[in-house]
Every structure is written in C-alpha cells, then in structure tokens.
Coordinates of C-alpha atoms and ligand atoms in Angstrom, one line a residue:
M155 CA 49.4 130.9 120.6
R156 CA 51.9 128.2 119.9
K157 CA 54.9 129.2 117.8
K158 CA 55.2 127.6 114.4
T159 CA 57.8 124.9 114.4
A160 CA 60.5 125.3 111.7
A161 CA 60.5 122.9 108.7
V162 CA 63.8 121.4 108.1
S163 CA 65.5 119.9 105.0
F164 CA 68.6 117.6 104.6
I165 CA 70.7 117.5 101.5
G166 CA 72.4 114.1 101.3
L167 CA 70.5 111.0 102.6
G168 CA 73.4 108.8 103.6
Y169 CA 73.9 107.4 107.1
V170 CA 73.9 110.8 108.7
G171 CA 71.3 112.6 106.6
L172 CA 68.7 109.8 106.5
C173 CA 69.0 108.9 110.1
T174 CA 68.9 112.5 111.3
A175 CA 66.0 113.5 108.9
T176 CA 63.9 110.5 110.1
V177 CA 64.5 111.3 113.7
F178 CA 63.6 115.0 113.2
A179 CA 60.4 113.9 111.4
A180 CA 59.7 111.5 114.3
K181 CA 60.0 114.4 116.7
G182 CA 57.1 116.1 114.8
L183 CA 59.1 118.4 112.5
K184 CA 58.1 118.8 108.8
T185 CA 61.1 117.3 107.2
V186 CA 62.3 117.1 103.6
G187 CA 65.1 114.8 102.6
I188 CA 67.0 115.4 99.4
D189 CA 69.5 113.2 97.5
I190 CA 70.8 113.3 94.0
D191 CA 70.7 109.6 93.7
K192 CA 67.2 108.9 92.2
D193 CA 67.3 105.1 93.0
K194 CA 68.1 105.9 96.6
V195 CA 65.3 108.4 96.9
N196 CA 62.8 105.9 95.3
Q197 CA 63.9 103.2 97.7
I198 CA 63.6 105.5 100.7
A199 CA 60.2 106.8 99.5
A200 CA 59.0 103.2 99.4
G201 CA 59.9 102.9 103.1
K202 CA 63.1 100.8 102.5
P203 CA 66.3 102.1 104.1
P204 CA 69.2 101.8 101.7
F205 CA 71.5 100.5 104.5
H206 CA 71.1 98.5 107.7
E207 CA 70.6 100.6 110.8
P208 CA 68.7 99.3 113.9
G209 CA 65.3 101.1 114.3
L210 CA 65.5 103.0 111.1
A211 CA 63.1 100.9 109.0
R212 CA 60.3 101.2 111.5
L213 CA 60.8 104.9 112.0
L214 CA 61.0 105.6 108.3
K215 CA 57.8 103.8 107.6
T216 CA 56.0 105.7 110.3
T217 CA 57.2 109.1 109.4
L218 CA 56.5 108.6 105.7
R219 CA 53.0 107.4 106.5
Q220 CA 52.3 110.4 108.7
R221 CA 53.7 112.6 105.9
R222 CA 56.1 114.2 108.3
L223 CA 59.0 113.1 106.1
H224 CA 59.0 113.7 102.4
V225 CA 61.9 112.6 100.2
T226 CA 62.9 113.9 96.7
N227 CA 65.8 114.5 94.4
D228 CA 64.6 118.1 93.7
T229 CA 66.8 120.5 95.6
T230 CA 64.5 123.4 95.0
E231 CA 62.2 121.9 97.6
V232 CA 64.5 123.4 100.3
E233 CA 62.6 126.7 99.6
K234 CA 59.6 125.3 101.5
T235 CA 61.7 124.8 104.6
D236 CA 63.3 127.2 107.1
I237 CA 66.6 125.3 107.9
T238 CA 68.7 123.2 105.6
F239 CA 71.4 120.7 106.9
L240 CA 74.1 119.8 104.5
T241 CA 74.8 116.1 105.1
V242 CA 76.7 115.0 101.9
G243 CA 79.9 112.9 102.0
T244 CA 83.3 114.5 102.5
P245 CA 85.6 111.7 101.2
S246 CA 89.4 111.6 100.9
K247 CA 91.4 112.5 97.8
P248 CA 94.2 110.1 96.9
D249 CA 96.7 112.2 98.9
G250 CA 94.5 112.0 102.0
S251 CA 93.3 115.6 101.8
I252 CA 89.5 116.2 102.1
D253 CA 87.5 116.2 98.8
L254 CA 85.1 119.1 99.0
T255 CA 83.4 118.4 95.7
Y256 CA 80.1 117.2 97.1
I257 CA 79.8 119.9 99.7
T258 CA 80.6 122.6 97.2
N259 CA 78.1 121.2 94.7
A260 CA 75.4 120.9 97.4
A261 CA 76.1 124.5 98.5
R262 CA 75.8 125.7 94.9
D263 CA 72.4 123.9 94.3
L264 CA 71.2 125.1 97.7
G265 CA 72.2 128.7 97.0
S266 CA 70.5 128.9 93.7
A267 CA 67.3 127.3 95.2
L268 CA 67.3 130.1 97.7
R269 CA 67.8 132.9 95.2
N270 CA 64.2 133.9 95.0
K271 CA 63.2 133.1 98.6
D272 CA 62.1 136.2 100.5
K273 CA 62.0 134.6 104.0
Y274 CA 65.0 134.0 106.3
H275 CA 66.8 130.7 105.7
L276 CA 69.4 129.0 107.8
V277 CA 72.1 126.7 106.3
V278 CA 73.8 124.2 108.6
V279 CA 77.0 122.4 107.6
K280 CA 76.7 119.0 109.3
S281 CA 79.1 117.1 107.2
T282 CA 82.6 116.7 108.7
V283 CA 84.7 119.4 107.1
I284 CA 88.3 120.6 107.8
P285 CA 88.6 123.8 109.9
G286 CA 88.0 126.8 107.8
T287 CA 85.8 125.1 105.2
T288 CA 82.4 126.6 106.2
T289 CA 83.7 130.1 106.1
S290 CA 86.2 129.9 103.2
T291 CA 84.5 127.4 100.9
V292 CA 80.8 127.0 101.7
K293 CA 79.9 130.6 102.5
P294 CA 81.3 132.2 99.3
V295 CA 79.5 129.6 97.1
L296 CA 76.3 130.0 99.0
E297 CA 76.4 133.8 98.9
R298 CA 77.3 133.9 95.2
E299 CA 74.6 131.5 94.1
S300 CA 71.8 132.9 96.3
G301 CA 72.7 136.6 95.7
K302 CA 72.4 137.1 99.5
T303 CA 74.9 137.7 102.2
I304 CA 75.1 136.0 105.6
G305 CA 73.2 138.2 108.0
P306 CA 69.5 139.3 108.1
D307 CA 68.2 137.0 105.3
L308 CA 70.6 134.1 105.2
G309 CA 72.1 132.3 108.2
M310 CA 74.9 129.9 108.4
C311 CA 76.3 127.5 111.1
T312 CA 78.6 124.5 111.5
N313 CA 77.0 121.7 113.5
P314 CA 79.2 118.6 113.4
E315 CA 77.6 115.2 113.8
F316 CA 78.7 112.6 116.4
L317 CA 76.2 109.8 115.8
K318 CA 77.6 106.2 115.6
E319 CA 76.5 103.7 113.0
G320 CA 74.7 100.9 114.7
T321 CA 73.2 103.2 117.3
A322 CA 72.5 106.2 115.0
I323 CA 68.8 106.5 115.8
Q324 CA 69.3 106.4 119.6
D325 CA 72.3 108.8 119.3
T326 CA 70.2 111.3 117.4
F327 CA 67.4 111.2 119.9
S328 CA 69.8 111.7 122.8
P329 CA 73.2 113.1 121.7
D330 CA 75.9 113.6 124.4
K331 CA 76.4 117.1 123.2
I332 CA 75.5 119.7 120.5
V333 CA 78.2 121.8 118.9
I334 CA 77.2 125.0 117.1
G335 CA 79.8 127.1 115.3
S336 CA 78.8 130.4 113.9
N337 CA 80.1 134.0 113.6
D338 CA 76.6 135.3 113.3
P339 CA 74.6 135.4 116.6
K340 CA 71.2 135.2 114.8
S341 CA 72.2 132.0 113.0
A342 CA 73.5 130.4 116.2
N343 CA 70.3 131.4 118.1
R344 CA 68.0 129.9 115.4
L345 CA 69.8 126.6 115.5
K346 CA 69.8 126.5 119.3
L347 CA 66.1 127.2 119.2
L348 CA 65.5 124.3 116.9
Y349 CA 67.4 122.0 119.2
Q350 CA 65.5 123.4 122.2
R351 CA 62.2 122.4 120.6
F352 CA 63.6 119.1 119.5
H353 CA 64.7 118.3 123.1
R354 CA 61.6 119.9 124.6
G355 CA 63.7 122.5 126.5
K356 CA 66.2 119.9 128.0
L357 CA 69.2 120.6 125.8
P358 CA 72.2 118.3 126.1
P359 CA 75.4 120.2 126.9
T360 CA 75.6 122.7 124.1
I361 CA 78.9 124.4 122.9
L362 CA 78.5 127.7 121.1
T363 CA 81.7 128.6 119.4
T364 CA 83.3 129.7 116.1
P365 CA 82.8 127.6 112.9
E366 CA 86.5 126.8 112.9
T367 CA 86.5 125.5 116.5
A368 CA 83.3 123.5 115.8
E369 CA 85.0 121.9 112.8
M370 CA 88.1 121.1 114.9
I371 CA 86.1 119.5 117.7
K372 CA 84.8 116.8 115.3
Y373 CA 88.4 116.0 114.1
A374 CA 89.8 116.1 117.6
S375 CA 87.0 113.7 118.7
N376 CA 87.7 111.2 116.0
A377 CA 91.5 111.5 116.3
F378 CA 91.2 110.7 120.0
L379 CA 88.9 107.7 119.5
A380 CA 91.1 106.3 116.8
T381 CA 94.2 106.8 118.9
K382 CA 92.6 105.1 121.8
V383 CA 92.0 102.0 119.6
S384 CA 95.6 102.0 118.4
Y385 CA 96.8 102.5 121.9
I386 CA 94.9 99.4 123.2
N387 CA 96.0 97.4 120.2
T388 CA 99.6 98.3 120.9
I389 CA 99.2 97.2 124.5
A390 CA 97.5 94.0 123.2
N391 CA 100.3 93.2 120.8
I392 CA 102.8 93.5 123.7
C393 CA 100.5 91.3 126.0
Q394 CA 100.6 88.7 123.2
T395 CA 104.3 88.2 123.8
L396 CA 103.8 87.7 127.6
P397 CA 102.8 84.2 128.6
G398 CA 99.6 84.2 130.7
V399 CA 98.9 87.9 130.2
N400 CA 95.5 88.8 128.8
V401 CA 94.8 92.3 127.5
E402 CA 91.2 92.1 128.6
T403 CA 92.2 92.1 132.3
V404 CA 94.7 94.9 131.6
A405 CA 92.0 97.0 129.9
H406 CA 89.5 96.4 132.6
A407 CA 91.9 97.4 135.3
I408 CA 93.2 100.6 133.6
G409 CA 89.7 101.6 132.6
L410 CA 88.7 101.9 136.3
D411 CA 90.9 105.0 136.5
P412 CA 88.5 107.8 135.7
R413 CA 91.2 109.6 133.8
I414 CA 91.3 106.7 131.4
G415 CA 87.7 105.4 131.4
P416 CA 86.4 101.9 130.4
L417 CA 85.1 102.7 126.9
F418 CA 86.9 102.1 123.6
L419 CA 89.5 99.9 125.2
K420 CA 88.7 96.8 123.3
A421 CA 91.6 95.2 121.6
G422 CA 90.8 94.0 118.1
P423 CA 91.7 93.9 114.4
G424 CA 91.9 97.7 114.1
Y425 CA 89.3 100.5 113.5
G426 CA 87.3 100.8 110.3
G427 CA 84.2 102.6 109.1
S428 CA 83.8 105.7 106.9
C429 CA 85.2 108.2 109.3
F430 CA 88.3 107.5 111.4
H431 CA 90.8 106.8 108.6
K432 CA 89.4 109.5 106.3
D433 CA 89.3 112.1 109.0
L434 CA 92.7 111.3 110.4
Q435 CA 94.2 111.5 106.9
A436 CA 92.4 114.9 106.3
L437 CA 93.7 116.2 109.7
I438 CA 97.3 115.0 109.0
N439 CA 97.2 116.5 105.6
Y440 CA 95.7 119.8 106.8
S441 CA 98.2 120.0 109.7
N442 CA 101.2 119.3 107.4
N443 CA 100.0 122.1 105.1
N444 CA 100.1 124.4 108.1
G445 CA 103.6 123.4 108.9
Y446 CA 103.1 120.8 111.8
E447 CA 103.6 117.1 111.5
P448 CA 101.2 115.3 113.9
A449 CA 103.4 112.3 114.5
L450 CA 101.0 110.8 117.0
F451 CA 98.2 110.5 114.5
R452 CA 100.5 109.1 111.8
A453 CA 101.5 106.4 114.3
T454 CA 97.8 105.8 115.1
E455 CA 97.2 105.1 111.4
E456 CA 100.3 102.9 111.1
V457 CA 99.4 100.8 114.1
N458 CA 95.9 100.3 112.6
E459 CA 97.1 99.3 109.2
E460 CA 99.6 96.9 110.7
Q461 CA 97.0 95.3 113.0
A462 CA 95.5 93.4 110.0
S463 CA 98.8 91.7 109.5
R464 CA 99.0 90.8 113.2
V465 CA 95.6 89.0 112.8
V466 CA 96.8 87.1 109.7
A467 CA 100.0 86.3 111.6
L468 CA 97.9 84.6 114.3
S469 CA 96.4 82.3 111.7
E470 CA 99.8 81.5 110.3
K471 CA 101.0 80.6 113.8
L472 CA 98.2 78.0 113.9
L473 CA 98.5 76.7 110.3
G474 CA 102.0 77.6 109.1
Q475 CA 101.7 78.4 105.4
L476 CA 98.3 79.7 104.3
D477 CA 98.6 78.7 100.7
H478 CA 95.6 76.6 99.6
R479 CA 94.2 76.7 103.1
R480 CA 90.4 77.3 103.6
I481 CA 89.9 80.2 106.0
A482 CA 86.4 81.1 107.3
V483 CA 86.0 84.8 108.0
L484 CA 83.0 85.5 110.3
G485 CA 82.0 89.2 110.0
L486 CA 82.6 91.7 107.2
S487 CA 81.1 94.9 108.5
F488 CA 83.4 97.3 110.3
K489 CA 81.4 96.7 113.5
K490 CA 78.2 94.9 114.5
D491 CA 74.7 96.2 113.7
T492 CA 75.7 97.8 110.4
D493 CA 76.2 96.7 106.8
D494 CA 78.9 99.3 106.3
I495 CA 82.2 97.8 105.1
R496 CA 83.9 101.1 104.3
E497 CA 87.5 100.8 105.6
A498 CA 86.5 97.6 107.4
A499 CA 89.4 95.6 109.0
S500 CA 87.9 92.5 107.4
V501 CA 88.7 93.9 104.0
R502 CA 92.4 94.4 104.9
V503 CA 92.6 91.0 106.5
I504 CA 91.0 89.3 103.5
D505 CA 93.4 91.1 101.2
R506 CA 96.4 89.8 103.1
L507 CA 95.0 86.2 103.3
R508 CA 94.4 86.2 99.6
K509 CA 97.9 87.4 98.9
K510 CA 99.2 84.5 100.9
G511 CA 97.2 82.1 98.7
A512 CA 94.4 81.3 101.1
H513 CA 90.9 80.5 100.0
V514 CA 88.5 82.7 101.9
V515 CA 84.9 81.9 102.7
A516 CA 83.0 84.7 104.5
Y517 CA 79.7 85.2 106.2
D518 CA 78.1 88.3 107.7
P519 CA 74.5 88.8 108.9
A520 CA 74.1 92.1 107.0
A521 CA 77.1 93.1 105.0
V522 CA 77.4 90.4 102.3
P523 CA 75.6 92.5 99.5
N524 CA 78.0 95.4 100.1
A525 CA 81.0 93.0 100.3
K526 CA 80.0 91.4 97.1
K527 CA 80.2 94.8 95.3
L528 CA 83.8 95.3 96.6
L529 CA 85.2 91.8 96.7
A530 CA 83.2 90.3 93.7
N531 CA 84.4 86.8 92.9
S532 CA 87.7 87.0 94.8
I533 CA 86.2 85.1 97.8
E534 CA 83.3 82.7 98.5
F535 CA 80.3 84.0 100.5
A536 CA 78.3 81.7 102.8
E537 CA 74.6 81.8 103.7
D538 CA 75.2 81.2 107.4
P539 CA 78.1 80.8 109.9
Y540 CA 77.9 77.0 109.8
S541 CA 78.4 76.8 106.0
A542 CA 81.3 79.2 106.3
L543 CA 82.9 77.0 108.8
K544 CA 82.3 73.8 106.9
G545 CA 85.6 72.2 106.0
A546 CA 87.6 75.2 107.1
D547 CA 91.2 74.9 108.3
C548 CA 91.0 78.1 110.4
C549 CA 88.3 80.6 111.4
I550 CA 89.0 84.3 112.0
V551 CA 86.2 86.1 113.9
M552 CA 86.3 89.7 112.5
T553 CA 83.1 91.4 113.7
E554 CA 81.4 91.3 117.2
W555 CA 77.9 90.4 115.9
D556 CA 75.7 88.9 118.7
E557 CA 75.1 85.9 116.3
F558 CA 78.7 84.9 116.6
R559 CA 78.9 85.5 120.3
K560 CA 76.3 82.7 120.7
L561 CA 78.4 80.2 118.9
K562 CA 80.0 77.5 121.1
A563 CA 83.3 75.6 120.7
K564 CA 81.4 72.6 119.5
D565 CA 79.6 74.6 116.8
Y566 CA 83.1 75.3 115.4
Q567 CA 84.5 71.8 116.0
T568 CA 81.6 69.9 114.3
Q569 CA 81.9 72.0 111.1
M570 CA 85.6 72.6 110.7
R571 CA 88.3 70.4 109.2
L572 CA 90.8 71.6 111.7
P573 CA 89.9 73.1 115.1
N574 CA 91.8 76.5 114.6
I575 CA 90.2 79.7 115.7
V576 CA 91.6 83.3 115.8
D577 CA 89.4 85.6 117.9
A578 CA 90.3 89.0 116.4
R579 CA 87.4 90.7 118.3
R580 CA 87.9 89.1 121.7
L581 CA 84.4 87.7 121.7
Y582 CA 85.0 84.6 123.6
D583 CA 86.3 83.4 126.9
P584 CA 89.5 81.4 126.1
E585 CA 88.5 78.9 128.8
D586 CA 85.4 77.9 126.7
F587 CA 87.7 77.1 123.8
K588 CA 90.4 75.1 125.5
D589 CA 89.7 72.0 123.4
M590 CA 90.5 74.0 120.3
N591 CA 93.6 75.7 119.0
F592 CA 92.5 79.1 120.1
L593 CA 94.4 82.4 119.6
A594 CA 93.2 85.9 120.3
V595 CA 94.5 89.4 119.8
G596 CA 96.2 90.4 123.0
L597 CA 96.1 86.9 124.6
G598 CA 99.6 85.9 125.7
S599 CA 100.3 82.2 125.1
Ligands
NAD144 N1 78.7 107.7 108.7 C1 78.9 108.1 109.9 O1 78.9 107.4 110.9 C2 79.2 109.6 110.2 C3 79.2 110.1 111.6 C4 79.4 111.4 111.8 C5 79.7 112.3 110.7 N2 79.8 111.8 109.5 C6 80.0 112.7 108.4 O2 78.8 113.1 107.8 C7 79.0 113.3 106.4 C8 78.0 112.3 105.6 O3 78.5 111.0 105.9 P1 77.6 109.7 105.4 O4 78.3 108.5 105.9 O5 76.2 109.9 105.8 O6 77.8 109.8 103.8 P2 77.2 108.9 102.7 O7 78.3 108.8 101.7 O8 76.6 107.7 103.3 O9 76.0 109.7 102.1 C9 76.1 110.9 101.4 C10 74.9 111.2 100.5 O10 75.0 112.5 99.9 C11 74.4 112.4 98.6 N3 74.8 113.5 97.8 C12 76.1 113.8 97.4 N4 76.0 115.0 96.7 C13 74.8 115.5 96.8 C14 74.1 116.7 96.3 N5 74.8 117.6 95.7 N6 72.8 116.8 96.6 C15 72.1 115.8 97.2 N7 72.7 114.7 97.7 C16 74.0 114.5 97.5 C17 74.9 111.0 98.1 O11 74.1 110.5 97.0 C18 74.8 110.2 99.4 O12 73.5 109.5 99.4 C19 80.4 113.1 106.1 O13 81.1 114.3 106.1 C20 80.9 112.2 107.3 O14 82.3 112.3 107.5 C21 79.5 110.5 109.2

C-alpha cells in the first residue's frame, strides 16, 4: 500500500511562500496557502500572482484548477494539514535589528489553531531569522498557544530558504541544498521524509544540524554573496581609474580560479532586493550585541551604498551639472525578471539624481506599478524604452533586462537629445557604442 503523502500549509504568501506552495502543489502535495492580506488571497485564488515571477502564473493556474492548491486567510485551516511552513516577512527595525513581529504573530495564530488537533503536526520556520529565534522566540509562543510541547505531538524545525527571485520556481524544484535545523530527531526526520518524497528519493545535498546553525547558514550565505558584489564593485571602481582596463576582463580571468569561481562577479550599481541589506543589517546588529564588530560586513554595506553615487558621478562626468537635465533611467527592479524594487539600486540612484536637480524619466518592463507606489509623482514614467529616451541628455541603464540588452547604439542615438550613456550594469560591449559618449562601471577611460 502506498503511504499517504503529507498535506502541507504555508503561512505568508509572499515571494517565498507563494512560489514554494505552488511548487509543492505542482509536485502533487495537497497544499494550503494562508495570508492575512485578504486582497492578496482573492487575487491568488483568481489565478493572478501578486508579483512578477517567471513560470508562476502558469503553475498557479494549473494547481488551483487541479485543486491541489487552496488559498485562504483562515489560519485554522492548518489543522487539515500535517506540516506548516512559516514564510512571513522578517523586516528590519529602524536600528537594523530584525523585526520579529510577523513571525511571532504567525506562530501565535498557528499555535492556537493547533490547540485542539490530536494528530502530530510539524512546524517549519522557513523565514530568515537571526540565530536563536526558532528556539527562543517561536518555540515558546507555539508551545504556549497550542498547549503542547515539542516532542511526540508537535514538531519543530528551521529550514531556511535559498531561492532567488527571477528563478524562484526553478530553484524550488531543484535547490542546490536543503538545510534542516532541529533539536528533535522526529521533527528532522519528518521534514527529511517530506523532501525525499518531493525529490522522489534523489535528495539534493542535505545538511542536518541544530536550529542555530541552520539559521546562521542563511546569514552566512547572504553575507558572502553581498560581500562578493561589493568586492567586485571595489575592483571595478579601481579599474575605472586605470586607462584601458576593463573590469569584465579582470572578473573573467579571476573567476577561472576555482577558489574564486565565475558567478556573482559582475560589477554594477550595487546589490538590492529584500534580503541582502536587511540580512546584513540584522547580522551586524546581532553580532554587535554579542560583543563583536563585523567590520567586513559594515564595509560591504558602505561600498554598496556608495556605489549609487559612483553611478551618478559617471553621468556628471558626461554632463557636468545635472540640474535641469533630462535623465532616462532604464530599469527599476533590483534585477531582471522581477518587479521587486525593495532596496533596488535604481531607487538610490534616482534619489541622488533628483537631489542634484535632474528630471528623471524611467521605464521598466515589470516594476513600474511598484515604483509608482514608492516614487509617486517625483519622476516621470515611460511606456517603453524609446519614450524614456526621447529628448534625454543622458541614459543610465540600471537593470539587466533582456529587452535592454537588445537595444543598439542607434536606438539610443535616434531618440536622445545628447548621445550620453552610462552602462551601470555592464550590458553592452563598449566597442558597439564607440560613436556615443559611453561610460560604464569598471571601464577605465
Ligand atoms: N524574497 C526572497 O527572495 C527571499 C529568499 C529567501 C528567503 N527569504 C526570506 O523569506 C521570508 C519571506 O520573504 P518574502 O520576500 O516572501 O516576504 P513578503 O514580504 O513578500 O511576504 C510575506 C507575506 O506574509 C504575510 N503575512 C504576514 N504576517 C502574516 C500572518 N500572521 N499570517 C499570514 N500571513 C502573514 C504578508 O501579508 C505577506 O504576504 C523573509 O524572512 C525573507 O528574508 C526571502
């Protein structure tokens, strides 16, 4: 007889929760997605993802139609499932420390929903939380509200998420690793079993460890990636002062050393997105509270913040004063294939351009609705790249969308008032733009 497959639920249907829930449903698991935001739930139930993520819309429609995925704002529905993943946001407080309000509230609602359940239930903390949070914050709330203790009836694990926006669906189908942190062997085994079924027995490398180590792995991973970006941007800024030196060639060559590796060595306007800055700030704050100043990560953040000014300085090099200049910004999302503008470098660059008196007209294939919420009437939004470029004195390419990669020098020249371009993403071969005034991050001139 086939063993019954566990039913799973997700509390928090943001980028992580919705993408993961949809993929679990696509793998044939009965999945319940829960969010407190009623409008979001209604939108998802109608088959419309609340954010742009390649492959999500199609998968969402299929799994809803097949009734494998059910979405609701009623947390008590967790009772019908065997395993609940907590996937709510863990933003920063003004001092950079982690804000655990959402995770605490979600644990409270989950605990009380499990109070009368008589079957075993496993709770999995998937949100990124600072080391110690699962054991010191989530566990007591869950135990108090459910009236149960972690052990025979109630399980608990930490299982950080490593998916990347833009490739979230693919990453969830085939993660490079699974990290399971638990002090309770039954909990860890249940979660491992779930992943074994998900991966049809071919588990990716799986690390079984303590909750605190699992939590630390996530921060260590993001701190390394952010530092790699600030490292290559530092090299790029030095290259820029060296005539004839191109950071692209430098990055290619050093990336051939297997100790360095080729990925994440792309010079640019600095990292963005919802995680790197927030997680580094939380890690720095946590570390300081424990008596250690992580100077390297503070420098990583400083280099990143400064990088936006470096991009603006390139446009000043071309134009002189920016006051009353019309600057086209191509790309608002923090990277291609997402509409997420949280902590996007474009926002930092636009802020600096505006402070210098420039008139900004921006275009993005997906992120304009989100950008309008943040930037309101402070800039002009264009319908396509050509209207953004029309009459511009300078264009800054901020996101590596394929749509921009296809643009040729003549597309810029025919629309712009002055042929000035700043390639902040290193999208183009400088040779193709030699008839324009072309500057790029990390290109010595
Ligand atoms: N976005 C990423 O690329 C990414 C990648 C890996 C890990 N993470 C981590 O995963 C977590 C979630 O990130 P995200 O980007 O998906 O967040 P998000 O802000 O996009 O979504 C969080 C969702 O949780 C919902 N929510 C909040 N409190 C709730 C409650 N009590 N009950 C039900 N729903 C509730 C919100 O309405 C929202 O829809 C964070 O800890 C983040 O650091 C994010």
